[in-house]
mmCIF file of C-alpha atoms in Angstrom:
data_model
loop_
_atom_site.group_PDB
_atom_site.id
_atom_site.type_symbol
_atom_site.label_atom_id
_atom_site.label_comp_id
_atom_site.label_asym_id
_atom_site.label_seq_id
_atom_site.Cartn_x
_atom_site.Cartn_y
_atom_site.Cartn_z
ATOM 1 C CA UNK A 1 102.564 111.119 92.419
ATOM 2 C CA UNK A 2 101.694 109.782 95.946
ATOM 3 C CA UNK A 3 99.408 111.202 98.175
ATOM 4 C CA UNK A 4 98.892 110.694 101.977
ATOM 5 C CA UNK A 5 95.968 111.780 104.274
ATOM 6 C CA UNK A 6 97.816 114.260 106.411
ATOM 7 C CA UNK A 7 94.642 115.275 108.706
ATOM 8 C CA UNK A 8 91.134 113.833 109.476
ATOM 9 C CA UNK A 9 87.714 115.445 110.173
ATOM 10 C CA UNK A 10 88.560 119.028 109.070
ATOM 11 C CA UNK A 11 84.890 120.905 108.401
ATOM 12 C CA UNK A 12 85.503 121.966 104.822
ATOM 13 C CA UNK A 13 88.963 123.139 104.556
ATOM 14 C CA UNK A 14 89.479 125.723 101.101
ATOM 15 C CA UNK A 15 92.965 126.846 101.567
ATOM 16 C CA UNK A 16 96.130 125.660 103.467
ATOM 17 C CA UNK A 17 99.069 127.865 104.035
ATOM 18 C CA UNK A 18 102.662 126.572 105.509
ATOM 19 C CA UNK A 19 104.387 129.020 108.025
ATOM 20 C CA UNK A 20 106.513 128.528 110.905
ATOM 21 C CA UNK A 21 106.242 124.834 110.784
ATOM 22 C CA UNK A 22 102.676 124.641 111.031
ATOM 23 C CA UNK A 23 100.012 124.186 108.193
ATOM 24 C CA UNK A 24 97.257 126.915 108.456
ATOM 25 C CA UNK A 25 94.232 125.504 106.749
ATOM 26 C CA UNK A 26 90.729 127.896 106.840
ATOM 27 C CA UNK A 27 87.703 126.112 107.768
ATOM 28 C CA UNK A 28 84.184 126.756 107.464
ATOM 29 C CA UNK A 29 83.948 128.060 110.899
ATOM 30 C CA UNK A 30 87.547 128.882 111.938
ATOM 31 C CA UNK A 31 91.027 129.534 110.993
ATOM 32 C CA UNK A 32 93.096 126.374 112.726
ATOM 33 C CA UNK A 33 96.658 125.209 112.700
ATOM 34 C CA UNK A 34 98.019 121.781 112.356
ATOM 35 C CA UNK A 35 101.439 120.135 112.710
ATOM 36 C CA UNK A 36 103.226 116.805 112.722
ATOM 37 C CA UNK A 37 104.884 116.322 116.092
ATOM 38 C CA UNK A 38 105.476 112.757 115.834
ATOM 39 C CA UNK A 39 107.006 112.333 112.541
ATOM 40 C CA UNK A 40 104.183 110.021 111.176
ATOM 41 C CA UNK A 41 102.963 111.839 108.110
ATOM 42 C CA UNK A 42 100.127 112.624 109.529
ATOM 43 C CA UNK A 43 98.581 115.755 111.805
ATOM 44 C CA UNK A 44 98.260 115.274 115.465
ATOM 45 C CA UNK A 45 98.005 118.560 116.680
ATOM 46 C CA UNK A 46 95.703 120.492 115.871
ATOM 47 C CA UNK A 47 94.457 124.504 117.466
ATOM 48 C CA UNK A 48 91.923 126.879 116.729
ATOM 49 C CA UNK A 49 93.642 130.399 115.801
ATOM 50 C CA UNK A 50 90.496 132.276 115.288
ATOM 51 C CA UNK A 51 86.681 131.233 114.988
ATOM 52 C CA UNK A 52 85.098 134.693 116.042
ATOM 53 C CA UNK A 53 82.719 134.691 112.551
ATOM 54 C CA UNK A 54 79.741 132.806 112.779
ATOM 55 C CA UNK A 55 77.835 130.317 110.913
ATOM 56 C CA UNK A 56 74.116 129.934 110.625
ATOM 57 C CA UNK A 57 73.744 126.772 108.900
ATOM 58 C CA UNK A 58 73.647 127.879 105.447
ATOM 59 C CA UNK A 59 75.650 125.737 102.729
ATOM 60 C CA UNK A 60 77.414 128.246 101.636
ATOM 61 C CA UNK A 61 79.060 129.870 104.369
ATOM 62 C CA UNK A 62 82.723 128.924 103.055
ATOM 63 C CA UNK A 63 85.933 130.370 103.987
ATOM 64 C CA UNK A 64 88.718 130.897 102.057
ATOM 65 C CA UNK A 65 92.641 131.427 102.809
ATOM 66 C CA UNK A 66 94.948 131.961 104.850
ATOM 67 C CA UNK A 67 97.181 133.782 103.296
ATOM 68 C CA UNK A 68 99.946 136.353 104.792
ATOM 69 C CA UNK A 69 100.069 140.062 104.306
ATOM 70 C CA UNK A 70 103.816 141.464 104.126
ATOM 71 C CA UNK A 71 103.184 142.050 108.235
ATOM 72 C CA UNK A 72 102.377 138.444 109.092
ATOM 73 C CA UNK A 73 99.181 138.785 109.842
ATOM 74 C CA UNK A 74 96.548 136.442 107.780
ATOM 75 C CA UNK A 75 93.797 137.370 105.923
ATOM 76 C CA UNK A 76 90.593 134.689 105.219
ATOM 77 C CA UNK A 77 87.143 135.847 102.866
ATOM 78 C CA UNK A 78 84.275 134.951 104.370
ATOM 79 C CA UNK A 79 81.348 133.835 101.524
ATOM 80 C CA UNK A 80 77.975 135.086 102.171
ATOM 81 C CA UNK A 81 75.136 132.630 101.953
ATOM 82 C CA UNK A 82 72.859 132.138 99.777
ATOM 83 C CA UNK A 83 68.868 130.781 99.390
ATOM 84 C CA UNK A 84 66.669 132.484 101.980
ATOM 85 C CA UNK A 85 65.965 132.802 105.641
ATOM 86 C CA UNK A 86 66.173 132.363 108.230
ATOM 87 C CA UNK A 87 69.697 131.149 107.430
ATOM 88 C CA UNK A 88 72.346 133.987 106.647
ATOM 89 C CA UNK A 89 72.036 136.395 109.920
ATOM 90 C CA UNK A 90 75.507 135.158 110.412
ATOM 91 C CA UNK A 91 78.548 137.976 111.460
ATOM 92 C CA UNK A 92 80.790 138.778 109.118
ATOM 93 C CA UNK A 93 79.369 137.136 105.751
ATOM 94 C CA UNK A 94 80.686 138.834 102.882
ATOM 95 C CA UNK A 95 84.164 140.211 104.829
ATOM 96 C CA UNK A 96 87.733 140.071 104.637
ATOM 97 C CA UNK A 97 89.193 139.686 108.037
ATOM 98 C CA UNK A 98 92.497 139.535 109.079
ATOM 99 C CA UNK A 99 93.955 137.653 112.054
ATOM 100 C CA UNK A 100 97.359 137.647 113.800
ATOM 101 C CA UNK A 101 98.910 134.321 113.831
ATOM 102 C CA UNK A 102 100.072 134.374 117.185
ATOM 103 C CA UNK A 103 97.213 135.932 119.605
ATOM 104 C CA UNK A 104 94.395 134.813 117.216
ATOM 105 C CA UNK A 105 92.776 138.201 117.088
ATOM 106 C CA UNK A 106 90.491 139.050 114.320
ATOM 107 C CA UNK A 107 90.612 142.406 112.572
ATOM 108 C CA UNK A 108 87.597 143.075 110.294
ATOM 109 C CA UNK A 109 89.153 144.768 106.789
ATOM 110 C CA UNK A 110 86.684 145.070 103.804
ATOM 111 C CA UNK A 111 83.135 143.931 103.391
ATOM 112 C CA UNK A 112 80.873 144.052 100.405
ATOM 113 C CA UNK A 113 82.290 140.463 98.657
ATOM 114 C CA UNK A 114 79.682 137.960 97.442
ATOM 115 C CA UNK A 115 81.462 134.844 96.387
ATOM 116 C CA UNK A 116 85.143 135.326 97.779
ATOM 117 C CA UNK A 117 86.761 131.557 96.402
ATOM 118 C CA UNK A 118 90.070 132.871 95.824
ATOM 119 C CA UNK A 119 92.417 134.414 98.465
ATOM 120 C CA UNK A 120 96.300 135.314 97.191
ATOM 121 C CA UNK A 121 99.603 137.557 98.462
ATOM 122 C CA UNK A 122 101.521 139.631 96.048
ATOM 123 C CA UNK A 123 105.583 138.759 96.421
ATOM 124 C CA UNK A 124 105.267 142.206 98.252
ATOM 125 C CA UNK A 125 102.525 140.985 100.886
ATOM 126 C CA UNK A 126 99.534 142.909 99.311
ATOM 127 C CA UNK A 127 96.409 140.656 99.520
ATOM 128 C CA UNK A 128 94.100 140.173 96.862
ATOM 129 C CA UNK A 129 90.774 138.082 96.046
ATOM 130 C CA UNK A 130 88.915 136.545 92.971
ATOM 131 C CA UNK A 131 84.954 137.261 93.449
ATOM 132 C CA UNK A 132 82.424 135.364 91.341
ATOM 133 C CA UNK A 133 79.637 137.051 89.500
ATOM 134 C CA UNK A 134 76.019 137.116 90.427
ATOM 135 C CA UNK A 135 73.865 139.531 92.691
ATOM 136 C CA UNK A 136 75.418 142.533 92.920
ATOM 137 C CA UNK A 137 78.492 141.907 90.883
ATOM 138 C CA UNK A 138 77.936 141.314 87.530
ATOM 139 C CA UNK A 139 81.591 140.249 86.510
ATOM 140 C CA UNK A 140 83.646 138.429 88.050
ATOM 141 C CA UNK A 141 86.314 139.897 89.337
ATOM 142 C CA UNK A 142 90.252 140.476 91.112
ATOM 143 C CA UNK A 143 90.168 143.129 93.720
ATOM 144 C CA UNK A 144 92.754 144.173 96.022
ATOM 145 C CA UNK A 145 92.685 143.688 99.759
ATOM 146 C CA UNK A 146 94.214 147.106 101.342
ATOM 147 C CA UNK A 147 92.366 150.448 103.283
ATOM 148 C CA UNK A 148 90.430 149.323 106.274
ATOM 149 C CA UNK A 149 87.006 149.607 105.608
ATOM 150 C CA UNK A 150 86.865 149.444 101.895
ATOM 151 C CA UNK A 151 83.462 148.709 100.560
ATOM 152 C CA UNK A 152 83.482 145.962 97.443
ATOM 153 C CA UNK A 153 79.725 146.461 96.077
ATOM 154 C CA UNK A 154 78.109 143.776 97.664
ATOM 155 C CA UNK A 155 75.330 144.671 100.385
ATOM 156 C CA UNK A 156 75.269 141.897 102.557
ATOM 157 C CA UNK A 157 77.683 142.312 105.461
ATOM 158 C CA UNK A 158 76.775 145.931 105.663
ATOM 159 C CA UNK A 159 74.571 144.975 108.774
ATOM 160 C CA UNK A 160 77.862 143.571 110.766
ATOM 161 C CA UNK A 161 79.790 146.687 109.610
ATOM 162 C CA UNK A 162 78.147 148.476 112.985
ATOM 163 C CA UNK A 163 80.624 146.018 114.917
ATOM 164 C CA UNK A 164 83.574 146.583 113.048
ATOM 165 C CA UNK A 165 84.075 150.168 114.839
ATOM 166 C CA UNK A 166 85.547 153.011 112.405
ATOM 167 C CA UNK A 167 85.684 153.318 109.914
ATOM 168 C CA UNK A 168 83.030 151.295 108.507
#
């Protein structure tokens, strides 16, 4: 097996997703696409979809995904952070958003997850996530991604939820 560095300086990248002829990769701080317009193997174009979470300097603050719902829209899980102030005042740590590919807007959908690493679509387009135990959740966990403003046990992001609008 041969591998090639397709793309350089990415902040943390945890997931990549191909669609439309762009790779979708979720960064720590945005959801960005990239594409090879030259031919060379390597990425030279590169835009921000969506960065409308924020980050408040805590290690943790990973984000996981893309991956598409069965209406082409893309879902990322935000991790909350962890350790103590003042870091972790951040919006929308501990969420599932979702974000259309095209205009880049961001739809909050769930909050309440702690550790969020995994991110997958069902054949049929449903979403669902892998949560890892610890505070609050004391198994780890798969949980499906559906009903706007589900609530997955974890308290963290329920000070953001009063931005989210209804029904949160």
């Amino acid at each position: 097996v041969a591998y090639q560095n397709y793309a350089r300086g990415l902040a943390q990248p945890l997931g990549l997703l191909e669609h439309e002829g762009w790779i979708y990769t979720a960064q720590r701080g945005e959801l960005t696409r990239m594409k090879d317009s030259d031919g060379d193997g390597r990425a030279d174009q590169f835009l921000t979809v969506c960065d409308d979470w924020q980050i408040s300097g805590n290690y943790h603050e990973y984000n996981f995904g893309p991956r598409l719902d069965k209406a082409g829209r893309m879902w990322v899980t935000l991790n909350k952070p962890f350790g103590g102030q003042p870091y972790g005042r951040a919006h929308w740590r501990g969420w599932a958003v979702r974000i259309d590919p095209e205009t880049g807007d961001m739809e909050p959908m769930a909050t309440g997850l702690r550790s969020p690493a995994g991110v997958e679509s069902s054949p049929e387009g449903e979403v669902f996530y892998t949560d890892n135990q610890g505070e609050w959740c004391n198994a780890s966990k798969l949980s499906h991604l559906g009903a706007k403003g589900d609530f997955h046990g974890h308290p963290h992001g329920l000070p953001t939820a009063e931005l989210a609008g209804e029904p949160f």
